[in-house]
Each structure stands twice: as C-alpha cells, then as structure tokens.
Short mmCIF file of C-alpha atoms in Angstrom, two decimals:
data_model
loop_
_atom_site.label_atom_id
_atom_site.label_comp_id
_atom_site.label_asym_id
_atom_site.label_seq_id
_atom_site.Cartn_x
_atom_site.Cartn_y
_atom_site.Cartn_z
CA MET A 12 33.48 3.76 -91.77
CA ASN A 13 34.64 5.11 -88.85
CA GLY A 14 34.55 3.52 -85.87
CA SER A 15 31.75 3.84 -83.46
CA ARG A 16 29.65 6.42 -84.62
CA ASP A 17 28.93 3.95 -88.09
CA ASN A 18 28.42 1.00 -85.77
CA GLU A 19 25.93 3.26 -83.98
CA GLN A 20 24.12 3.72 -86.81
CA LEU A 21 24.33 -0.05 -87.57
CA VAL A 22 22.68 -0.87 -84.18
CA THR A 23 20.09 1.47 -85.14
CA VAL A 24 19.27 -0.66 -87.91
CA ALA A 25 19.15 -3.67 -85.85
CA GLU A 26 16.98 -1.65 -83.36
CA ARG A 27 14.45 -1.33 -86.07
CA TYR A 28 14.07 -4.78 -87.25
CA PHE A 29 13.98 -6.20 -83.55
CA ALA A 30 11.25 -3.43 -83.29
CA GLN A 31 9.18 -5.25 -85.74
CA LEU A 32 9.85 -8.63 -84.49
CA ASP A 33 9.60 -8.12 -81.24
CA PRO A 34 9.24 -4.19 -79.68
CA ASP A 35 10.06 -5.49 -76.34
CA ALA A 36 13.38 -6.69 -77.02
CA GLU A 37 16.04 -6.58 -74.66
CA LEU A 38 19.18 -5.94 -76.73
CA ARG A 39 22.95 -6.25 -76.68
CA SER A 40 25.53 -4.91 -79.12
CA ILE A 41 29.31 -6.37 -80.34
CA PRO A 42 30.90 -4.50 -83.26
CA LEU A 43 32.66 -7.01 -85.49
CA GLU A 44 36.27 -7.31 -86.40
CA ASP A 45 38.23 -6.00 -89.31
CA GLY A 46 34.93 -3.24 -90.24
CA ALA A 47 32.50 -6.14 -90.49
CA GLY A 48 29.59 -4.19 -88.91
CA VAL A 49 27.99 -5.22 -85.81
CA CYS A 50 26.26 -8.02 -84.09
CA VAL A 51 23.21 -7.00 -82.01
CA VAL A 52 21.62 -10.06 -79.90
CA HIS A 53 17.98 -10.36 -78.55
CA THR A 54 19.07 -11.34 -74.56
CA THR A 55 16.33 -12.88 -73.44
CA ARG A 56 15.95 -16.75 -74.07
CA GLY A 57 14.59 -17.65 -78.03
CA GLY A 58 15.40 -13.92 -79.37
CA GLY A 59 17.79 -14.43 -82.05
CA THR A 60 20.58 -12.51 -83.19
CA ILE A 61 20.85 -9.86 -86.21
CA TYR A 62 23.95 -9.27 -87.90
CA VAL A 63 24.33 -5.77 -90.16
CA ALA A 64 27.22 -5.05 -92.62
CA PRO A 65 28.54 -1.34 -93.37
CA ASP A 66 25.80 -1.32 -96.11
CA GLU A 67 22.89 -1.96 -94.10
CA SER A 68 22.17 -4.97 -95.16
CA ALA A 69 21.48 -7.67 -92.39
CA LEU A 70 21.18 -11.46 -91.60
CA PHE A 71 18.92 -12.78 -88.85
CA VAL A 72 19.19 -16.11 -86.88
CA GLY A 73 17.06 -17.58 -84.65
CA SER A 74 18.73 -18.36 -81.03
CA ALA A 75 19.19 -22.23 -82.38
CA MET A 76 22.42 -20.66 -84.18
CA ASP A 77 25.26 -20.07 -82.36
CA PHE A 78 27.32 -17.09 -82.80
CA ASP A 79 30.01 -18.61 -84.94
CA ALA A 80 28.18 -20.50 -87.12
CA GLY A 81 26.02 -17.18 -87.78
CA LEU A 82 28.84 -15.17 -88.17
CA ALA A 83 30.24 -17.62 -90.81
CA ALA A 84 27.03 -17.26 -92.63
CA PHE A 85 26.78 -13.23 -92.55
CA LEU A 86 30.54 -13.10 -93.98
CA ALA A 87 30.12 -15.35 -96.34
CA GLY A 88 27.45 -12.98 -97.73
CA THR A 89 24.23 -14.72 -96.50
CA ARG A 90 21.67 -11.68 -95.61
CA THR A 91 17.45 -12.11 -94.91
CA PRO A 92 14.91 -9.53 -97.48
CA PRO A 93 14.43 -6.08 -94.98
CA GLU A 94 10.61 -7.40 -96.12
CA LYS A 95 11.28 -10.55 -94.03
CA PHE A 96 11.31 -8.87 -90.71
CA VAL A 97 7.85 -8.83 -89.53
CA ARG A 98 6.73 -10.23 -86.41
CA PRO A 99 4.68 -13.17 -86.74
CA SER A 100 1.29 -13.69 -86.46
CA SER A 101 -0.40 -15.70 -83.42
#
C-alpha cells in the first residue's frame, strides 16, 4: 500500500458500511501498524468499530468488544460478510 492515500480508500470502505448501519455515524479513523489496514470507530456510545484490511475485507465488532480484542480477531483473519452490513430492523 502507498500510505495515507491507500488508507483513505480503506476509510471510504468503512464509511460506506457505516452508512448502511447508521447514516448519522460520527467516525474517527486509526491507521493500523505494519500496513494491516485501518480501524474506523463510531464514536457515539454503542456504535462499534470496523477494521478494514488492504484487500478491503472488513470486520465489524460491537462496542462491547474492546479495541485490542477486535484487533486480535481482525489480525487472525476474522471477517464480516459484506451482506451483514445492513441496518437492523426496528
């Protein structure tokens, strides 16, 4: 990957997924070490986190899971199928 420009693309992937889950999400992105991708956090309580790999595969973890546990699962290869990124029905 070519640094921040590629990370911006990965952030865009996470933003697209969050738009499906919560169109009003307030987001903050964190680049991951060693070119592992990015982490995009929904900063509102109960929002969750999406980790995006360089291949644009992603893992969503709920806010109940801390950053390190989510990162460990992501680095181990756990992914969320794209079709799961939909807003829950009320």
